[in-house]
PDB file of C-alpha atoms in Angstrom:
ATOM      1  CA  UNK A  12       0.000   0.000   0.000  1.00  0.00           C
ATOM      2  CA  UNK A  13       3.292   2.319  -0.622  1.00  0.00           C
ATOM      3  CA  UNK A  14       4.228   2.331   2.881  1.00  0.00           C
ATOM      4  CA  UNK A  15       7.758   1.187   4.135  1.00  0.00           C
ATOM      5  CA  UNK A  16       7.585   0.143   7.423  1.00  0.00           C
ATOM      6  CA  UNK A  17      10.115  -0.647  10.021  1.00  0.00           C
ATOM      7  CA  UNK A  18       8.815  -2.029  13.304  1.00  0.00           C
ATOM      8  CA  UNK A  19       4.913  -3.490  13.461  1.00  0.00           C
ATOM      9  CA  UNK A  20       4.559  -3.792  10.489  1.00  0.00           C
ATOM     10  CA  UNK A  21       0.492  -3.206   9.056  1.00  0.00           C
ATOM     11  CA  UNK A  22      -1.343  -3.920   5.993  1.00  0.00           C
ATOM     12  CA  UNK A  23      -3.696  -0.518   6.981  1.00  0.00           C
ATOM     13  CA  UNK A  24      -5.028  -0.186   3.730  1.00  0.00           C
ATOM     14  CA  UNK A  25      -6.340   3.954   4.452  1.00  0.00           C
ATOM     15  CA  UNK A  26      -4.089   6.511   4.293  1.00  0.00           C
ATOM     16  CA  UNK A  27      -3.729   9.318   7.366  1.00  0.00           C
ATOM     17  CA  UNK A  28      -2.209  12.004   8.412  1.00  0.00           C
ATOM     18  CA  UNK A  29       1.507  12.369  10.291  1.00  0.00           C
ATOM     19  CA  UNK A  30       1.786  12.363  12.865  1.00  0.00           C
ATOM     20  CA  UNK A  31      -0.420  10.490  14.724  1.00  0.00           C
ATOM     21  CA  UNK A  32       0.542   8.327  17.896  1.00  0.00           C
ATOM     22  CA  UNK A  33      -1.818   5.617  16.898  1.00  0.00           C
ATOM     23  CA  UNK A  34      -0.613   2.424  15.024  1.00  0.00           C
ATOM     24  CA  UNK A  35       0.835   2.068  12.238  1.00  0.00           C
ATOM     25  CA  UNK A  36       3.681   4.012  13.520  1.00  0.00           C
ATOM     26  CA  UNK A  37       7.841   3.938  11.993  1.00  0.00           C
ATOM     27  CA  UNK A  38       7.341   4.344   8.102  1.00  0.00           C
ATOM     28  CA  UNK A  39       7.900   6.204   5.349  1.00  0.00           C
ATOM     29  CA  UNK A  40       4.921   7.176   3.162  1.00  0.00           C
ATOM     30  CA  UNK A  41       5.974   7.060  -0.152  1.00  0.00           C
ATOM     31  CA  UNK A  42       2.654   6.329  -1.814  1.00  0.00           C
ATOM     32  CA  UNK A  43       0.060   5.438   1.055  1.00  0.00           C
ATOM     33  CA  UNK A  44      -3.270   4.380  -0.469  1.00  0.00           C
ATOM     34  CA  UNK A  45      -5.241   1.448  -0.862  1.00  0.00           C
ATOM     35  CA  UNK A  46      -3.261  -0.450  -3.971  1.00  0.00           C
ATOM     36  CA  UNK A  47      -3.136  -3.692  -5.795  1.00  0.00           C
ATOM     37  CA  UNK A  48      -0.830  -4.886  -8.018  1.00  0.00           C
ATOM     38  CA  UNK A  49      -2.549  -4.737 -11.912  1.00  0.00           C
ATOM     39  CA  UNK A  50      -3.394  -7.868 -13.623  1.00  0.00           C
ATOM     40  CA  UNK A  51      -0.468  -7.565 -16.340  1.00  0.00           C
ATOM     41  CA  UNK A  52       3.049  -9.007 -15.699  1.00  0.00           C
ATOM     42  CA  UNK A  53       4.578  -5.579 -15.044  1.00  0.00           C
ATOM     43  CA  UNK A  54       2.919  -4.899 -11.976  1.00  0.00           C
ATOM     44  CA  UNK A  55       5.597  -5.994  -9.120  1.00  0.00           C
ATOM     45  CA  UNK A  56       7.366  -4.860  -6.373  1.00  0.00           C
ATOM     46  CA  UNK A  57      11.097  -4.311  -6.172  1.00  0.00           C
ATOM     47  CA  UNK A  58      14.509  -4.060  -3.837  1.00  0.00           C
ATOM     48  CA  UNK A  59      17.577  -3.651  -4.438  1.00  0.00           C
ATOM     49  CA  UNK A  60      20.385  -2.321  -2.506  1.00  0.00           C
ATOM     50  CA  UNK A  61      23.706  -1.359  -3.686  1.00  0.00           C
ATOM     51  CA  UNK A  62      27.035   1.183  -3.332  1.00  0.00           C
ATOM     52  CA  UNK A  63      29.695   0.407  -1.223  1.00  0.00           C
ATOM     53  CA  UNK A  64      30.495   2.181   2.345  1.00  0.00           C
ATOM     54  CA  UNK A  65      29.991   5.211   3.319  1.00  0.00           C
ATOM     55  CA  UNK A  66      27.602   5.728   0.216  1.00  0.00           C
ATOM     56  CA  UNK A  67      25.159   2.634   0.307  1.00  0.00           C
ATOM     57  CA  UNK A  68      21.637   2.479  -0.668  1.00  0.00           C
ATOM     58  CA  UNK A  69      18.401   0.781  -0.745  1.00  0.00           C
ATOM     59  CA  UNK A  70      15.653   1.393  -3.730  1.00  0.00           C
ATOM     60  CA  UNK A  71      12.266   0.056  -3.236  1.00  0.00           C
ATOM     61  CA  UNK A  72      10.239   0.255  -6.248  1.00  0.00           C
ATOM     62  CA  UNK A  73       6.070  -0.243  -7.160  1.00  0.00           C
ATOM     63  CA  UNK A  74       6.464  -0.544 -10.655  1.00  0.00           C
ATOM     64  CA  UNK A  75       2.654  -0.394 -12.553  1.00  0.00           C
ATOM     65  CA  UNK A  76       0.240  -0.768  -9.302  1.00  0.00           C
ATOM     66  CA  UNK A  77      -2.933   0.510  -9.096  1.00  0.00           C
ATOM     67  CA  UNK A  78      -5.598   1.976  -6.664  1.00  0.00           C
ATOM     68  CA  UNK A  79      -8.208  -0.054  -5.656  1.00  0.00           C
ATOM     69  CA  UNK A  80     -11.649   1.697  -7.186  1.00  0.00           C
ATOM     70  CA  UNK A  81      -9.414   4.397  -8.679  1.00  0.00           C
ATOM     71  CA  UNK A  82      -9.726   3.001 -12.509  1.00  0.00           C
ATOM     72  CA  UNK A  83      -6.875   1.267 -14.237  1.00  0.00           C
ATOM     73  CA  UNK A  84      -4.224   4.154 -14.113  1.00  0.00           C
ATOM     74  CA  UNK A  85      -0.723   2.711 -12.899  1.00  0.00           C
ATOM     75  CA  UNK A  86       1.400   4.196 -10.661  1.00  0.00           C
ATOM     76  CA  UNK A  87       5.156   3.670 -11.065  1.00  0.00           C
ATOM     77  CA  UNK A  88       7.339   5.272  -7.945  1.00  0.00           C
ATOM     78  CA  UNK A  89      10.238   4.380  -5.866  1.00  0.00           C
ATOM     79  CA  UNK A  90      12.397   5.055  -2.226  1.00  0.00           C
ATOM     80  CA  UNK A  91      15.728   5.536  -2.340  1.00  0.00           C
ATOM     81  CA  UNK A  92      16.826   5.145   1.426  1.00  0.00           C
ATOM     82  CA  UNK A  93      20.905   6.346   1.568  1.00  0.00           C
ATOM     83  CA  UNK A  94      23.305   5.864   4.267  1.00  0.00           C
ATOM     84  CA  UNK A  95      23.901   9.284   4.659  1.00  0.00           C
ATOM     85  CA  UNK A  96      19.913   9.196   5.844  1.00  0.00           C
ATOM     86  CA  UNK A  97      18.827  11.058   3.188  1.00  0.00           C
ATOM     87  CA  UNK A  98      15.131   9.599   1.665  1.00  0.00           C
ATOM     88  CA  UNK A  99      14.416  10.232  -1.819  1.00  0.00           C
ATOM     89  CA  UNK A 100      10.891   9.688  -3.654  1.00  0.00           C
ATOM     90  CA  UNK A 101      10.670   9.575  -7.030  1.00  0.00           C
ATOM     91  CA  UNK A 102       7.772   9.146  -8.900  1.00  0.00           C
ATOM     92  CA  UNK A 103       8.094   8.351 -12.588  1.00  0.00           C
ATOM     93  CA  UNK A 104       4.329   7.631 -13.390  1.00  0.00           C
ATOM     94  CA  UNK A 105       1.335   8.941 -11.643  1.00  0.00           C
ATOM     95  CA  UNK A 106      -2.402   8.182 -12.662  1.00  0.00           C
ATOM     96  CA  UNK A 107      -4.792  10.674 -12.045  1.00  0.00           C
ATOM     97  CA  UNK A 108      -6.270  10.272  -8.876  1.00  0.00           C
ATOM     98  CA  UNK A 109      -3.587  12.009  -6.408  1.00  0.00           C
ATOM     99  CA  UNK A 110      -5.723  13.540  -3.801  1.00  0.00           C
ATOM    100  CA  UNK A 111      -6.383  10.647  -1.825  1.00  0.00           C
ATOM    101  CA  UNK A 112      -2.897   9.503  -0.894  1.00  0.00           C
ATOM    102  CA  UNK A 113      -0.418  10.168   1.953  1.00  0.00           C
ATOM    103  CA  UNK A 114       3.397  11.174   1.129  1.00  0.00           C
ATOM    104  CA  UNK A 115       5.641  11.777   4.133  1.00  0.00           C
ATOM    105  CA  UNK A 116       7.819  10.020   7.073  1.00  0.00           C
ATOM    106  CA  UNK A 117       6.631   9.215  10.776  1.00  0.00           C
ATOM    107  CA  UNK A 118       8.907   8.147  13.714  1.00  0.00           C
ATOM    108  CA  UNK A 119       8.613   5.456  15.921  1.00  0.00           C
ATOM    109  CA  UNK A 120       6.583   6.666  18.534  1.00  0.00           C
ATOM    110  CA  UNK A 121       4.016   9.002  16.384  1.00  0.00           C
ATOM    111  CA  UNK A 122       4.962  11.571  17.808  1.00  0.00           C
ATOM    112  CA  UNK A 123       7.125  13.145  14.910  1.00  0.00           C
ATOM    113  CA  UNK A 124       6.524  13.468  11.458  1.00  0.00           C
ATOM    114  CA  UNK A 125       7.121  15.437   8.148  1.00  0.00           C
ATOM    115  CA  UNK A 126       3.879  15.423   5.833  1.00  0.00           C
ATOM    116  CA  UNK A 127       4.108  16.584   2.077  1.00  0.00           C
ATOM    117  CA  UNK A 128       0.915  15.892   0.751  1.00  0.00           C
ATOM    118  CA  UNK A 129      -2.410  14.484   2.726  1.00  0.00           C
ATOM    119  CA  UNK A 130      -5.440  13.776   1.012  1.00  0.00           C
ATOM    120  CA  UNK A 131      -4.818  16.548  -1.600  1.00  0.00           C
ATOM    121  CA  UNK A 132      -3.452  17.426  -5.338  1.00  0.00           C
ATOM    122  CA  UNK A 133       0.032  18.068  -6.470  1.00  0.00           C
ATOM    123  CA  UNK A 134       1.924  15.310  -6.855  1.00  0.00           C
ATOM    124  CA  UNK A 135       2.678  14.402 -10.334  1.00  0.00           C
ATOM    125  CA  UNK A 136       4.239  12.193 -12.766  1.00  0.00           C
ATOM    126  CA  UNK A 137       8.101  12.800 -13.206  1.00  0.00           C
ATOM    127  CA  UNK A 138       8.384  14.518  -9.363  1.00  0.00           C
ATOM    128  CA  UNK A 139      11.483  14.001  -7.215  1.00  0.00           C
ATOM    129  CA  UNK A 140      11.356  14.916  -3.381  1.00  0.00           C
ATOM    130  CA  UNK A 141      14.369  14.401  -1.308  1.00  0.00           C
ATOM    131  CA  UNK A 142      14.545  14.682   2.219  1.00  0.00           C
ATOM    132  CA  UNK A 143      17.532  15.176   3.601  1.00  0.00           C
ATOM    133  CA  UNK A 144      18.585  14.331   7.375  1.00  0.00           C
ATOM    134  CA  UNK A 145      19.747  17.552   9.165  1.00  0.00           C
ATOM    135  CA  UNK A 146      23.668  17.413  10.191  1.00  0.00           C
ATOM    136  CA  UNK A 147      25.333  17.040  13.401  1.00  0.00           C
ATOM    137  CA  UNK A 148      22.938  19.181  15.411  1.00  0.00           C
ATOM    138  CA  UNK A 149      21.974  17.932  18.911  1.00  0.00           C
ATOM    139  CA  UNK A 150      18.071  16.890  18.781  1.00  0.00           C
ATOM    140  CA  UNK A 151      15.689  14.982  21.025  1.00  0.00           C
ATOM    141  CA  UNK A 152      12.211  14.236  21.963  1.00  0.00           C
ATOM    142  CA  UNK A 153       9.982  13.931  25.445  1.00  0.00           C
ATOM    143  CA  UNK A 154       8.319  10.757  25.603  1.00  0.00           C
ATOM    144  CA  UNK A 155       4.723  10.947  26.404  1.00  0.00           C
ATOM    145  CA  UNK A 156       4.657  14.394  24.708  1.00  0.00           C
ATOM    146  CA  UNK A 157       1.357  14.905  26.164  1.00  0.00           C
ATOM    147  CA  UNK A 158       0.909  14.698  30.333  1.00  0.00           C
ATOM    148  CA  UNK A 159      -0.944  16.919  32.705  1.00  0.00           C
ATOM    149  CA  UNK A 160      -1.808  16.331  36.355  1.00  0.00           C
ATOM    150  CA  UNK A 161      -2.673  18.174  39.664  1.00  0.00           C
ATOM    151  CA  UNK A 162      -0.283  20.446  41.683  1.00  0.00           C
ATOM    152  CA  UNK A 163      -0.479  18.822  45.337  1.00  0.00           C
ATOM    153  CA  UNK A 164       1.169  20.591  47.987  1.00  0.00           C
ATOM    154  CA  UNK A 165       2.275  23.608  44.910  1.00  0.00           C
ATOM    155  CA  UNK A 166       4.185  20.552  43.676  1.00  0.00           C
ATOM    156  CA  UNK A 167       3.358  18.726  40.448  1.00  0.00           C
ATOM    157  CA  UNK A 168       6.077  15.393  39.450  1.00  0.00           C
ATOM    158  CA  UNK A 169       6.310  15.190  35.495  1.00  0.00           C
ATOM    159  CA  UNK A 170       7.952  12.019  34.581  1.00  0.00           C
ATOM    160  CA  UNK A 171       9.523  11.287  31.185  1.00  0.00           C
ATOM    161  CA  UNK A 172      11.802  10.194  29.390  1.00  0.00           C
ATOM    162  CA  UNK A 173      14.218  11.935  27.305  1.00  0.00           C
ATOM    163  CA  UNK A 174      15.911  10.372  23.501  1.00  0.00           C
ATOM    164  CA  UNK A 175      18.974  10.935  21.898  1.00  0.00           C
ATOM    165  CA  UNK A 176      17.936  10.823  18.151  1.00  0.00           C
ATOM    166  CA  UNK A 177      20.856  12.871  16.724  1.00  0.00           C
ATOM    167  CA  UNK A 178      24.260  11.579  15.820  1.00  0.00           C
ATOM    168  CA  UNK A 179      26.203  14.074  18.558  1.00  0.00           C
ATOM    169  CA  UNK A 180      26.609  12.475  22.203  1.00  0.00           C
ATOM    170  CA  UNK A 181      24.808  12.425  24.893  1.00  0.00           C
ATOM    171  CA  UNK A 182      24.628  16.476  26.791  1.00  0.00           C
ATOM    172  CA  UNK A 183      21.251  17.840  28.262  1.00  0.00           C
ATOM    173  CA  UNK A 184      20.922  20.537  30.019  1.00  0.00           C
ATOM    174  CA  UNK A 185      16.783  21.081  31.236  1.00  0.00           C
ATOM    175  CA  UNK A 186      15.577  24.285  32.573  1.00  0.00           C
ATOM    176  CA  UNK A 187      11.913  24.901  32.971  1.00  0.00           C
ATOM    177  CA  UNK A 188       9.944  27.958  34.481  1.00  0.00           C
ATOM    178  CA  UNK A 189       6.423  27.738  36.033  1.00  0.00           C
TER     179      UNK A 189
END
């Protein structure tokens, strides 16, 4: 169904938006919609990986699918997932119905997420996005991201944990203000 999934995976056959902390969670969106693969020979599925250290690679291609009730358009597109962690999506062939699809990349937890196109027109045939993983920079997330409680005693305790998802080590330095 376009989706590349890396932990749990699902066979959720409607597209949603990203974020969103429920399941399926830990994918990359390249093409999220309800497909099938077309009666003719040419509609398969593809991997191959390739390069050589520090510049190797990983190209997952739906080559001729199509949606299910969407007519017989075929959709030809493809992941390139690089070392470096840069994502590119490529999309050679695009039918005409576009606005019901979900392109874009969630996280493990649901929490975090970069959406390009939800339920809406633009994507086209011949259309490379690349998204590329920002350098060095220290980054992290609070895990629930949502808690709330009662102050007892003009004390409230907020418990959470706290993930390194950069490639820098390990330095945190919290300050809050009430």
């Amino acid at each position: 169904n376009g989706l590349l999934m890396f932990s749990n995976p699902t066979t959720e056959l409607r597209n949603q938006s990203i974020p969103r902390d429920t399941p399926p969670n830990d994918y990359i969106a390249v093409f999220w919609d309800d497909l099938r693969m077309n009666e003719v020979a040419t509609s398969t599925i593809y991997a191959m990986q390739g390069g050589t250290y520090p510049n190797r690679y990983l190209i997952v291609q739906w080559n001729n699918v199509v949606i299910v009730g969407g007519g017989e358009d075929t959709y030809t597109f493809q992941a390139i997932l690089r070392e470096s962690g840069n994502i590119e999506l490529n999309y050679a062939q695009i039918g005409a119905l576009v606005d019901e699809a979900t392109v874009g990349i969630e996280d493990q937890d649901g929490v975090d997420g970069l959406l390009i196109y939800y339920n809406e027109a633009g994507l086209s045939s011949n259309t490379n996005i690349t998204i590329t993983r920002p350098t060095g920079s220290y980054r992290f997330k609070t895990i629930p991201r949502y808690q709330s409680g009662f102050l007892q005693s003009g004390k409230l305790e907020v418990n959470f944990a706290i993930r390194n998802t950069g490639l820098v080590a390990d330095k945190y330095d919290l300050t809050y203000e009430i």
